[in-house]
Short mmCIF file of C-alpha atoms and ligand atoms in Angstrom, two decimals:
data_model
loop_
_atom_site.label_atom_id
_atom_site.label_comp_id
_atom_site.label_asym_id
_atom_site.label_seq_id
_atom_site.Cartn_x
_atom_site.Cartn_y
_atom_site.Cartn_z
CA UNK A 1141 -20.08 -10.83 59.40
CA UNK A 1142 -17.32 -11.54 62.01
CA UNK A 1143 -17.69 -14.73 63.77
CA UNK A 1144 -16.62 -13.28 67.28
CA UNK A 1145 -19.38 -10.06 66.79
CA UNK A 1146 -22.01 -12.47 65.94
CA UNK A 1147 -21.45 -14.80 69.29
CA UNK A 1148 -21.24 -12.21 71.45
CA UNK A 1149 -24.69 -10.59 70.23
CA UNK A 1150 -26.19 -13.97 70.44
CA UNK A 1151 -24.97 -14.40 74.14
CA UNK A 1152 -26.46 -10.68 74.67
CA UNK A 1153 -29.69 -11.86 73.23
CA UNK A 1154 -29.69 -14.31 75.08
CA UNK A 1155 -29.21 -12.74 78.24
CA UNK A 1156 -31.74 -10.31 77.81
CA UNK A 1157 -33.89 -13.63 77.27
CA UNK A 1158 -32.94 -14.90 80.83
CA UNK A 1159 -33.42 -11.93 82.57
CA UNK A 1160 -36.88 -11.42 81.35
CA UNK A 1161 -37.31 -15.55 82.28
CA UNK A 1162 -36.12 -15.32 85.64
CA UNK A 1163 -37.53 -11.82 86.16
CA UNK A 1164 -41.38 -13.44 85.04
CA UNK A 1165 -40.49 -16.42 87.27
CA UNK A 1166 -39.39 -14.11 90.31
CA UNK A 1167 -42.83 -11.76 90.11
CA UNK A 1168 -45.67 -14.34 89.16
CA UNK A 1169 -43.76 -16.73 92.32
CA UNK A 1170 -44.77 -13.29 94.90
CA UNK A 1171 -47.75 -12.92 92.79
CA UNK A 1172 -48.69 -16.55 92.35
CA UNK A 1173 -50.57 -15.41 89.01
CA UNK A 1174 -47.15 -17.09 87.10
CA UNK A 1175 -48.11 -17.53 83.16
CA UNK A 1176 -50.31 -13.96 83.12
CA UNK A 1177 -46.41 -12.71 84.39
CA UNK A 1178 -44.76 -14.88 81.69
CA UNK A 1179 -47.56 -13.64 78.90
CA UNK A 1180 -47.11 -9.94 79.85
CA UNK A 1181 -42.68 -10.64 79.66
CA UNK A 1182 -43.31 -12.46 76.59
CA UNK A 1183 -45.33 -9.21 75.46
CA UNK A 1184 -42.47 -7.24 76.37
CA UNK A 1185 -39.99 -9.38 74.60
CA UNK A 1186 -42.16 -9.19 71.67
CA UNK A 1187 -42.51 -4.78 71.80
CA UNK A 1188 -38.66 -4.83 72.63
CA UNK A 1189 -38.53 -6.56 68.75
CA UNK A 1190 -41.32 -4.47 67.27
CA UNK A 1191 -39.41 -1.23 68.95
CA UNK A 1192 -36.39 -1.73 66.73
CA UNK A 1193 -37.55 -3.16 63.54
CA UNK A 1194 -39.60 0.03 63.68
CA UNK A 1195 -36.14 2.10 63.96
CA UNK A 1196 -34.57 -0.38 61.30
CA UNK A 1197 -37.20 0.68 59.07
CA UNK A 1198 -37.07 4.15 59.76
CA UNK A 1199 -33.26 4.39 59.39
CA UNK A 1200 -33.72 2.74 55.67
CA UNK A 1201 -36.28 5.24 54.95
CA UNK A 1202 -34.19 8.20 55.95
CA UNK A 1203 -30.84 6.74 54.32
CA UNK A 1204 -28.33 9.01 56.48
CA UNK A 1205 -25.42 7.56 57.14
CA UNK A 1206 -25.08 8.94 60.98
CA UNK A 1207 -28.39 8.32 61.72
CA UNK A 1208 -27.24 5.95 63.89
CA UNK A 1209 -29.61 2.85 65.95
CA UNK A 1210 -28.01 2.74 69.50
CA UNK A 1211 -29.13 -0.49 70.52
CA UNK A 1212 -28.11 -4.38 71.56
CA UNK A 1213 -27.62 -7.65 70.63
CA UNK A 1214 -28.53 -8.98 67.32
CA UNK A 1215 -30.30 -6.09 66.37
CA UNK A 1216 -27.04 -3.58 66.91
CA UNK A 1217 -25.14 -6.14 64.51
CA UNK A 1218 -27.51 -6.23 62.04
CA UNK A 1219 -27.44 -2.20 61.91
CA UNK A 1220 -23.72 -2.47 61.64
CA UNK A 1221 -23.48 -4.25 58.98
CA UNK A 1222 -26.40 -2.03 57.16
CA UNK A 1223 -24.29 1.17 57.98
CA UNK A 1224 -21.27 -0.88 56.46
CA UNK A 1225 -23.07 -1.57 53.39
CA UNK A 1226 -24.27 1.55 52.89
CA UNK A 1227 -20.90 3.51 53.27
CA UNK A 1228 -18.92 0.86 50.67
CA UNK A 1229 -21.90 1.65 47.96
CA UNK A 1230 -21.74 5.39 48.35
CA UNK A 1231 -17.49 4.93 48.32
CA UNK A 1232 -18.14 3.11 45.30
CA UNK A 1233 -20.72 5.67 43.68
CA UNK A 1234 -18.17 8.32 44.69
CA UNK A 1235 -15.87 6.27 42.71
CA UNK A 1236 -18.02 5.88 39.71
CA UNK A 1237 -18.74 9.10 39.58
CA UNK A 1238 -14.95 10.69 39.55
CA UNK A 1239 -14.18 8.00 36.75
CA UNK A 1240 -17.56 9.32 34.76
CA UNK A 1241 -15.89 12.69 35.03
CA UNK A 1242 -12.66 11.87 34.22
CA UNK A 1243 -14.34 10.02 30.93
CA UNK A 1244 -16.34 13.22 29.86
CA UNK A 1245 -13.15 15.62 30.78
CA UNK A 1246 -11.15 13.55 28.14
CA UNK A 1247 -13.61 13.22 25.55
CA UNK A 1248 -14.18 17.22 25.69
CA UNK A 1249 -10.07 17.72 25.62
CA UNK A 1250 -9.64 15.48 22.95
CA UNK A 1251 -9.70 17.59 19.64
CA UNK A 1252 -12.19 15.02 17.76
CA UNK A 1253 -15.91 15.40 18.18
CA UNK A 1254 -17.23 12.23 20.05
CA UNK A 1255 -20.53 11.48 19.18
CA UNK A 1256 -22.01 8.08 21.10
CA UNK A 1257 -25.10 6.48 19.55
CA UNK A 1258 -27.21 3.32 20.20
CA UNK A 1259 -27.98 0.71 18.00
CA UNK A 1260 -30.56 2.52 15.71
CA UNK A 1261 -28.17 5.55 15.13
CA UNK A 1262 -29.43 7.85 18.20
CA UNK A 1263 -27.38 10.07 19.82
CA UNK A 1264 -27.29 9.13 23.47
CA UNK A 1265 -24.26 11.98 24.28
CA UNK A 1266 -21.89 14.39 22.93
CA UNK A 1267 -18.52 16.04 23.98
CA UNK A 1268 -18.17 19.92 23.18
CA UNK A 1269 -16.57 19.87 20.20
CA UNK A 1270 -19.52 18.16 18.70
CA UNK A 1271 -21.72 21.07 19.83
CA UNK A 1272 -19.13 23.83 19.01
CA UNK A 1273 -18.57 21.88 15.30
CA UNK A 1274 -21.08 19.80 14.15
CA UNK A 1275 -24.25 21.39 14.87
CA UNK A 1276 -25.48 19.26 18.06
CA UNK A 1277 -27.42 20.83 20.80
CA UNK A 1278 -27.21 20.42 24.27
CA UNK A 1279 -30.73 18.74 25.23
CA UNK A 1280 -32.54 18.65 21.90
CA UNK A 1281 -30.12 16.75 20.06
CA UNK A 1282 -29.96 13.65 22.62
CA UNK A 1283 -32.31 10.87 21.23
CA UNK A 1284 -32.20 12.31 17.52
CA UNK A 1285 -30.98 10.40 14.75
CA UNK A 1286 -27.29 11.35 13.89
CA UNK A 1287 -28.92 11.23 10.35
CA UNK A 1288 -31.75 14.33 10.76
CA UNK A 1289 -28.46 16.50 11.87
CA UNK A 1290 -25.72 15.37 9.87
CA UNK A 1291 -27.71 14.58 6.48
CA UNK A 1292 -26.01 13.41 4.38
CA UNK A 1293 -26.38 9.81 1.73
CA UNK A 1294 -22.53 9.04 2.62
CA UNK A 1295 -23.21 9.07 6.08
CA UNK A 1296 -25.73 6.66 5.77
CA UNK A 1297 -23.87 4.09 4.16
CA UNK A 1298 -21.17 4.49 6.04
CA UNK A 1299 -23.74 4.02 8.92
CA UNK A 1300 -25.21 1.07 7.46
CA UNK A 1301 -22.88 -0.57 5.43
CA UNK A 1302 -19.35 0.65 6.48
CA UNK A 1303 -16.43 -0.89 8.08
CA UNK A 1304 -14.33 -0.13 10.94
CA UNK A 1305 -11.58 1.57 8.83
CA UNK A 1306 -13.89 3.16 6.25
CA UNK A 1307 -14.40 6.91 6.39
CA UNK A 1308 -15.85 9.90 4.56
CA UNK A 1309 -15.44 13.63 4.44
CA UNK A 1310 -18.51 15.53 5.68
CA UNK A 1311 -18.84 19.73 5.40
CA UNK A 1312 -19.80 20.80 8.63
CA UNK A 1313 -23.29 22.09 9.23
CA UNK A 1314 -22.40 24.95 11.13
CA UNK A 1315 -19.58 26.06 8.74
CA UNK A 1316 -19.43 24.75 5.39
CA UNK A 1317 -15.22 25.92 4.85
CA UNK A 1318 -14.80 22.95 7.54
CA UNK A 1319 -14.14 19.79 5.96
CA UNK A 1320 -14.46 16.47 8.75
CA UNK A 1321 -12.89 13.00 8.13
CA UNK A 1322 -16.04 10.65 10.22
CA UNK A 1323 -15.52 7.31 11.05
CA UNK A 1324 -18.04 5.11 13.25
CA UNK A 1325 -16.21 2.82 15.49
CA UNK A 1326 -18.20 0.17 17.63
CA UNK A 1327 -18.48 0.89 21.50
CA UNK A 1328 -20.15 -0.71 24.46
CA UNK A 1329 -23.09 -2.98 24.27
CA UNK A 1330 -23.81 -2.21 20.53
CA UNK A 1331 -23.30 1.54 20.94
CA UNK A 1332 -21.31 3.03 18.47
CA UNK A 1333 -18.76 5.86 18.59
CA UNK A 1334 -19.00 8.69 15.67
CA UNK A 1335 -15.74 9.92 15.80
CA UNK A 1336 -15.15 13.33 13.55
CA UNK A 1337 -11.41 14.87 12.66
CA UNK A 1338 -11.17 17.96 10.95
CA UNK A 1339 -9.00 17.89 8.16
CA UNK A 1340 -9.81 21.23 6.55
CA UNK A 1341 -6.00 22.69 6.43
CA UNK A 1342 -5.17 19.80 4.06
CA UNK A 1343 -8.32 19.24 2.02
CA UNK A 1344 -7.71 23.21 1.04
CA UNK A 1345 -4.03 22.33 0.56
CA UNK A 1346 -4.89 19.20 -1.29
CA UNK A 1347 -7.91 21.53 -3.53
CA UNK A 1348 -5.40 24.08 -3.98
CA UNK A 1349 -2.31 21.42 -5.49
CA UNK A 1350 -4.93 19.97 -7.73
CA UNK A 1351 -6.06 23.20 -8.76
CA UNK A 1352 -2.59 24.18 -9.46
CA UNK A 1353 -1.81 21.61 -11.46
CA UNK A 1354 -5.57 21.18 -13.45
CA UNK A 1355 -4.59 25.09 -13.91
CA UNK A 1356 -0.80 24.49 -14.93
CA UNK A 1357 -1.53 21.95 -17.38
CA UNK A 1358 -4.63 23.81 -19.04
CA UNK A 1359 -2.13 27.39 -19.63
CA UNK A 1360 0.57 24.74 -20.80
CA UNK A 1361 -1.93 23.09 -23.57
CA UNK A 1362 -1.98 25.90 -25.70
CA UNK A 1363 1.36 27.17 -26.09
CA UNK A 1364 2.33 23.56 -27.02
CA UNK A 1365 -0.30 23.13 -29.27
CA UNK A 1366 1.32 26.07 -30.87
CA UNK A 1367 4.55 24.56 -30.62
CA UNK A 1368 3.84 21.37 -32.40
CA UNK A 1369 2.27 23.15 -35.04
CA UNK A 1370 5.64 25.41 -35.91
CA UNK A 1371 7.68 21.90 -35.31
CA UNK A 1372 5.62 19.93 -38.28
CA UNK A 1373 5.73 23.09 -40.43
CA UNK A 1374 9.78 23.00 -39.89
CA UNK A 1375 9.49 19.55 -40.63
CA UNK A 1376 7.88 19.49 -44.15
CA UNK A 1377 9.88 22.88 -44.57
CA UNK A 1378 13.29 20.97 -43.70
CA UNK A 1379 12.69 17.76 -45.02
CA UNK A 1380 15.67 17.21 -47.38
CA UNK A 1381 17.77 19.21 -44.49
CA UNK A 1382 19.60 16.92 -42.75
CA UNK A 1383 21.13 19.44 -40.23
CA UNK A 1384 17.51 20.32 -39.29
CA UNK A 1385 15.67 17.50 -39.82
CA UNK A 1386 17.16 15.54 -36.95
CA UNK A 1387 16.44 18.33 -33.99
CA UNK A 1388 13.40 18.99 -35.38
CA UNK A 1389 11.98 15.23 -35.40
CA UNK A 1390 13.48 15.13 -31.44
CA UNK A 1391 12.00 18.56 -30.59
CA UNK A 1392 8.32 17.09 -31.88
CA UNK A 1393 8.92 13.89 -29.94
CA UNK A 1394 9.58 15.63 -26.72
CA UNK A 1395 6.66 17.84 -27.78
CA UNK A 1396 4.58 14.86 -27.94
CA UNK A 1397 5.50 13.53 -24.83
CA UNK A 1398 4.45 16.57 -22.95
CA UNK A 1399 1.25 16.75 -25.25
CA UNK A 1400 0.71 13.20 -23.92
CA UNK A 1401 1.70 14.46 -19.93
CA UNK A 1402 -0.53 17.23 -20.04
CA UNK A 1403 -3.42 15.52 -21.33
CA UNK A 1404 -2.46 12.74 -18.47
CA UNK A 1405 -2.90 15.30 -15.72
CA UNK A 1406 -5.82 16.83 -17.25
CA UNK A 1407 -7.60 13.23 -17.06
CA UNK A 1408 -6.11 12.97 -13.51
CA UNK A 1409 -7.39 16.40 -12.63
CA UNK A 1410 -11.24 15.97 -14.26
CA UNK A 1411 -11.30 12.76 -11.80
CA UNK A 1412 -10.55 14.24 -8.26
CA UNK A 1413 -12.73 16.91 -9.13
CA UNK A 1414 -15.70 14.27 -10.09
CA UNK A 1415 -15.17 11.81 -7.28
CA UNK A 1416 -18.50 12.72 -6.43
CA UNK A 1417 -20.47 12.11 -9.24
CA UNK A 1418 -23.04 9.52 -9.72
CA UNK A 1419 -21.88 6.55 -12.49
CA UNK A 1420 -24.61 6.21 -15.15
CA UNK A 1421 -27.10 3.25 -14.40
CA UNK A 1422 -26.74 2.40 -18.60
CA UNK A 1423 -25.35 -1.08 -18.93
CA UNK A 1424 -22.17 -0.84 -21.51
CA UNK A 1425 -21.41 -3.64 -23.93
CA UNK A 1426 -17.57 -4.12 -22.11
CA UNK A 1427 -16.49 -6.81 -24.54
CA UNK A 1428 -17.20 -4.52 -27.50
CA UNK A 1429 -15.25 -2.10 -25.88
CA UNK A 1430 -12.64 -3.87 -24.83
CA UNK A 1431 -12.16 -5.52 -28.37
CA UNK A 1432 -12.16 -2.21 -30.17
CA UNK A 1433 -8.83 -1.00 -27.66
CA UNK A 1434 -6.94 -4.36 -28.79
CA UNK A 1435 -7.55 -3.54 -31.98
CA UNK A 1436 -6.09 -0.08 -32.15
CA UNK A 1437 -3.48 -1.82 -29.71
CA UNK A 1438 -2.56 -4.15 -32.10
CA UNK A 1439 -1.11 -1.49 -34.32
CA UNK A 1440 1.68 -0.39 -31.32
CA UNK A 1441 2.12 -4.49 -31.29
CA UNK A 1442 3.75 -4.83 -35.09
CA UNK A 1443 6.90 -4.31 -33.77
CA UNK A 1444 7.19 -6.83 -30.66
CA UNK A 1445 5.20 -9.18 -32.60
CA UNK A 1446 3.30 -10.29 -28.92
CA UNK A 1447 0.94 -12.86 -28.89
CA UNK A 1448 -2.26 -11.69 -27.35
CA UNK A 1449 -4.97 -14.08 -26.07
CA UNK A 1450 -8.43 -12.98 -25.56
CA UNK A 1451 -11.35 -14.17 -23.86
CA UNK A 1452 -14.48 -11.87 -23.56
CA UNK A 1453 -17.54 -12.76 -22.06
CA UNK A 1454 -20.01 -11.16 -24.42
CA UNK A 1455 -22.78 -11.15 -22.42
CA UNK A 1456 -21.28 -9.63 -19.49
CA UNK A 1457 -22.29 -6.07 -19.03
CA UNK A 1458 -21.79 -3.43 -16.01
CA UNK A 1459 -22.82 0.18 -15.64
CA UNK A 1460 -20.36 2.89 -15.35
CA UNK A 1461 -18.52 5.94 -17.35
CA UNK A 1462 -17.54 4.67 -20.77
CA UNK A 1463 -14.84 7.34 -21.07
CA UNK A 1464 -13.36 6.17 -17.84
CA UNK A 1465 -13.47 2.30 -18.13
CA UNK A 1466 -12.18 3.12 -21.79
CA UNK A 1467 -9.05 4.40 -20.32
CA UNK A 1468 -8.87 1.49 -17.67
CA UNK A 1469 -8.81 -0.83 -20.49
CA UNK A 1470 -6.12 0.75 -22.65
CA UNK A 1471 -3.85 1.91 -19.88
CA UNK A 1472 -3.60 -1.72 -18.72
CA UNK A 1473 -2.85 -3.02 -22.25
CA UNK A 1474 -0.69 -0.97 -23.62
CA UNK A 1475 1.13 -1.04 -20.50
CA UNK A 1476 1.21 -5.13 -20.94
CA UNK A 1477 2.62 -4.15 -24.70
CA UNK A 1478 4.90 -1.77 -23.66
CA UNK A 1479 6.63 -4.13 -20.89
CA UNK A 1480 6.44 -7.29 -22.28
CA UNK A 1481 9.58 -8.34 -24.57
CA UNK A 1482 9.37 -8.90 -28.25
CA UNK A 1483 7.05 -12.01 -29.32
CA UNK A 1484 6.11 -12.02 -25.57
CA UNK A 1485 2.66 -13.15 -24.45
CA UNK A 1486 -0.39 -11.08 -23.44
CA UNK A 1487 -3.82 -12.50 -22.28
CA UNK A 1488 -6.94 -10.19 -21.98
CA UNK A 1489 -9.93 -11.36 -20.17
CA UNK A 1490 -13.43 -10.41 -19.08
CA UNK A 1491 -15.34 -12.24 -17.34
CA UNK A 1492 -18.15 -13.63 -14.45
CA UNK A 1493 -17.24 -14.85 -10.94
CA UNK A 1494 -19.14 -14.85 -7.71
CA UNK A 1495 -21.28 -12.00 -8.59
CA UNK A 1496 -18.19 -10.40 -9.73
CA UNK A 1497 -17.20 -8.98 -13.18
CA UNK A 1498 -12.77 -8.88 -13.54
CA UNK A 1499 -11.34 -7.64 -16.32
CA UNK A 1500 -7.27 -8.73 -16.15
CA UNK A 1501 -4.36 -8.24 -18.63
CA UNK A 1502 -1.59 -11.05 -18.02
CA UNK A 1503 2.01 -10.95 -19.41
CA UNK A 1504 4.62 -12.97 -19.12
CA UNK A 1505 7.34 -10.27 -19.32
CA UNK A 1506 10.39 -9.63 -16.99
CA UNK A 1507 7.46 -8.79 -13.66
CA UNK A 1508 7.85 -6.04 -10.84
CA UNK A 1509 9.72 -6.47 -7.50
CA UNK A 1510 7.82 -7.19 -4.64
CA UNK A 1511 8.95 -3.98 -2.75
CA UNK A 1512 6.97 -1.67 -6.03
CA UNK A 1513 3.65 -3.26 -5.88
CA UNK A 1514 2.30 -1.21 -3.07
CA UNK A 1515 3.43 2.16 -4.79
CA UNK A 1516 2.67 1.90 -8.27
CA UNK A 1517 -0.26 3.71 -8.49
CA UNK A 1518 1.67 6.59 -6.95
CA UNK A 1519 1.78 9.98 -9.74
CA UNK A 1520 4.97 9.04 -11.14
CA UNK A 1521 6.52 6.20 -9.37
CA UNK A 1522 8.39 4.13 -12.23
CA UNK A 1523 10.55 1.29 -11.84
CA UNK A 1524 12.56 2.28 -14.65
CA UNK A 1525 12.35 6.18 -15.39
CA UNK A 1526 14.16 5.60 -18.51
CA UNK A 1527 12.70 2.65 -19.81
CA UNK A 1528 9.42 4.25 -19.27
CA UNK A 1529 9.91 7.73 -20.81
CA UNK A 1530 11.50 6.07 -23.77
CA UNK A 1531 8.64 3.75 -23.72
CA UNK A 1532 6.36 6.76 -24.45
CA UNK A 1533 5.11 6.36 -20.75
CA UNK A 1534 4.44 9.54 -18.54
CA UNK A 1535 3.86 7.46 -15.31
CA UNK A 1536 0.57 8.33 -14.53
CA UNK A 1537 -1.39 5.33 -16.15
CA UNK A 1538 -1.79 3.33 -12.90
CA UNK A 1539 -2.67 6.18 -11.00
CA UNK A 1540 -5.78 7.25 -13.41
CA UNK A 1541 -6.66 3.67 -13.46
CA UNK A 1542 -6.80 3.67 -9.47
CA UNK A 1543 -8.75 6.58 -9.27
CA UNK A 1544 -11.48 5.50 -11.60
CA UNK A 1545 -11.49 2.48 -9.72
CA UNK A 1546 -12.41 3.79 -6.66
CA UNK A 1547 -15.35 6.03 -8.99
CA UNK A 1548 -16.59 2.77 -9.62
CA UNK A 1549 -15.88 1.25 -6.64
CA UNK A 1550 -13.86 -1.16 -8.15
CA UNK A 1551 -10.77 -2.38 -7.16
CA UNK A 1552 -7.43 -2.97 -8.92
CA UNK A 1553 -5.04 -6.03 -7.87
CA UNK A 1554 -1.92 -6.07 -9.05
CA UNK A 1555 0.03 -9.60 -8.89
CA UNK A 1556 3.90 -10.20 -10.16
CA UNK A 1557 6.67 -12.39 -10.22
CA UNK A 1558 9.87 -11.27 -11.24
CA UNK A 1559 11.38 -13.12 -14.12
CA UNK A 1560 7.54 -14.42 -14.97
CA UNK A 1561 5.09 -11.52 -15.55
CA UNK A 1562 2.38 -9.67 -14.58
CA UNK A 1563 -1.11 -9.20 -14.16
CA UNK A 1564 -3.50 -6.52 -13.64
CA UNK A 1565 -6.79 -7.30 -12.45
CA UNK A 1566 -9.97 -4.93 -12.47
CA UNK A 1567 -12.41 -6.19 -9.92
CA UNK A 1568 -16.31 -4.81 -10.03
CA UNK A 1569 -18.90 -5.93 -8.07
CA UNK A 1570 -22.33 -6.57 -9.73
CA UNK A 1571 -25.37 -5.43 -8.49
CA UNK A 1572 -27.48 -8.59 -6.80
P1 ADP B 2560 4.05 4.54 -17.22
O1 ADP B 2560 3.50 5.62 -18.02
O2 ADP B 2560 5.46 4.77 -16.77
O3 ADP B 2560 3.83 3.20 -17.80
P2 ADP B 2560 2.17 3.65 -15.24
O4 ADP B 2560 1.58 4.35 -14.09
O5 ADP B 2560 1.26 3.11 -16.26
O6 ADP B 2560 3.23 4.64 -15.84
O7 ADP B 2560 3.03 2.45 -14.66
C1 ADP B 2560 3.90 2.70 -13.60
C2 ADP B 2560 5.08 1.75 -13.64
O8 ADP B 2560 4.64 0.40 -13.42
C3 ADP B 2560 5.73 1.70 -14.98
O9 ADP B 2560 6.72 2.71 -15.13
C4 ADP B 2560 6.37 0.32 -14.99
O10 ADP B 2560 7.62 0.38 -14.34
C5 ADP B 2560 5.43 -0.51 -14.12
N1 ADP B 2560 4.52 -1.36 -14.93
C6 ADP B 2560 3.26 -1.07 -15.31
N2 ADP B 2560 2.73 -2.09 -15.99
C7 ADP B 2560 3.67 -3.04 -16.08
C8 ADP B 2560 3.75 -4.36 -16.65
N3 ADP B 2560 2.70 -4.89 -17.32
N4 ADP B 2560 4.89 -5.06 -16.51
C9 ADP B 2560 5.94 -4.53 -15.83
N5 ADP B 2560 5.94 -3.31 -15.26
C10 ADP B 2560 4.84 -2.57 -15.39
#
């Protein structure tokens, strides 16, 4: 309150005090009756008080702003400062409520839907793109479990379990041709944003190039298997012919390496279409497994005459596709035997750590730049195109092993010093 205001409605008041004092003194000295006088000027003192704590009242009861208490003194100060109050919290709701707007205008221009829900997954609002796409409605939706609309298992781990970067694709419920990337970002006071992209133009683009090429490589199978079978005829046919011999045996190479590409991008093809389907809950014996691969390996290893350590933890078992893991396991090795120099080193091992199970394949061969780890599980991204087609490799290897990975939810870690080696680590984590 200013200081100045205040003094002068304290000298009013007491003024008004005096006046009343020396008015009581004047009437009871004619009237010689002098403290009935004072009483009744106390008593009007007193009603003067009553009168406007009355008003005061009333004016907070009818909360207008230019209902306005004409009065004196203290009491006109303290209305002042009421009316004061009053018009900086309205200013301030005003303001409040053009920033609320402003909020929900951007969260209905943005093209996401913006779902916000509270701590036990309940939608407290929605922008319009979440009622247009994903099935909310206006009123009945608010208070409902995300869950009850959107139902769907992925959801509710990603609800549950997921991190701020994780996401998963969701069909819409309204349209089922609309494929949504969601991803649940934390917002204020435990809230939590569900934030939902559509990404149908490239999950069709992305269906239709693996069709394509699941397609491409299915009509290619047969002629070549028709092929091959001509070439070893020729071959037996020719076999004292050296003129023919020679193209012949390069023809049924090359025929073999795109035997060996095709059935690549087959596997490749079979696992983006499966992504979604459940692994087996059968435990598989992996050190049997893994022991019957370095055994056919060994028979590629005659020539380089590599060393190759093993240590397999018998008793060590995991659930999970046995087809899959069985080309995890040989795609690592042979890689280790086809990039490790002659009487080179190789260790294999599978076993327990931290409620973890790693298998990992360790070479001490010539090792991978920094700059290619990132991108070597890329479809076709060699370090040596040459080396690796003459190699018998088609460059897909790492890329089938990532993607059965991530079936298993598994990870691969690839670590590599150049001029020491490499090594390719599996990493699954055990059920607790
Ligand atoms: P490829 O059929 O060419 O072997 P992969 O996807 O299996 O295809 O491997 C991709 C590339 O990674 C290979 O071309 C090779 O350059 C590199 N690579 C894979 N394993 C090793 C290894 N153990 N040592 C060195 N380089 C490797």
């Amino acid at each position: 309150m200013n200081s100045n205001k205040l003094i002068f409605a304290l000298i009013i008041e007491i003024l008004v005090v005096s006046l009343l004092l020396v008015l009581s003194f004047h009437l009871s000295k004619s009237t010689g009756n002098s403290w009935q006088i004072f009483s009744l000027g106390l008593l009007l003192y007193l009603f003067w008080h009553f009168y406007h704590l009355f008003q005061l009242v009333d004016w907070l009861r009818s909360k207008k702003c230019s209902h306005l208490i004409i009065t004196i003194g203290v009491w006109r100060e303290i209305c002042n400062q009421l009316i004061k109050l009053q018009q900086t919290s309205r200013n301030r709701q005003k303001k409040l409520i053009k920033f609320l707007d402003n909020y929900r205008a951007f969260f209905n221009v943005i093209p996401d839907s913006v779902v916000i829900l509270n701590q036990d997954n309940e939608i407290e609002w929605f922008n319009k793109n979440a009622l247009l796409f994903l099935g909310l409605k206006k009123k009945k939706s608010i208070g409902k479990k995300i869950t009850k609309i959107l139902s769907d298992p992925a959801l509710e781990d990603l609800l549950t379990d997921g991190h701020e970067e994780d996401q998963i694709e969701l069909h819409s419920p309204i349209d089922k041709n609309r494929i949504y990337s969601i991803r649940i970002k934390p917002y204020i006071k435990g809230s939590r944003l569900l934030l939902a992209r559509d990404i149908s133009r490239l999950y069709w683009i992305d269906k239709m190039r693996a069709d394509f090429i699941a397609n491409v490589s299915h009509e290619l199978r047969t002629p070549l298997t028709v092929i091959s079978g001509y070439l070893e005829t020729f071959e037996e046919r020719f076999a004292q012919d050296e003129t023919f011999l020679s193209p012949i045996q390069t023809m049924q190479k090359q025929s073999h390496r795109m035997e060996n590409l095709i059935q690549d991008l087959l596997i490749l093809s079979k696992l983006e279409a499966d992504t979604d389907k459940q692994i087996s809950s059968i435990l598989l014996p992996i050190a049997t497994i893994i022991e019957t691969i370095i055994n056919d390996a060994r028979v590629l290893n005659v020539g380089k005459q590599h060393q190759i350590d093993i240590e397999l933890d018998n008793k060590l078992m995991i659930a999970g596709n046995e087809t899959e893991l069985r080309s995890v396991f040989t795609n690592l090795i042979s890689n280790a035997i086809r990039y490790t120099p002659e009487k080179g080193l190789i260790k294999i091992r599978w076993y327990k750590k931290n409620n973890k199970a790693y298998f990992s394949v360790k070479d001490n061969g010539e090792g991978i730049e920094a700059q290619h780890l990132q991108r070597l599980t890329e479809r076709f991204y060699r370090i040596d195109k040459g080396r690796s087609r003459s190699e018998g490799g088609t460059g897909l290897g790492l890329s089938i092993v990532k993607h059965i990975m991530n079936h298993h939810q598994a990870v691969l870690e690839i670590e590599s010093k150049t001029g020491k080696g490499s090594q390719f680590t599996c990493c699954f984590t055990l059920p607790k």
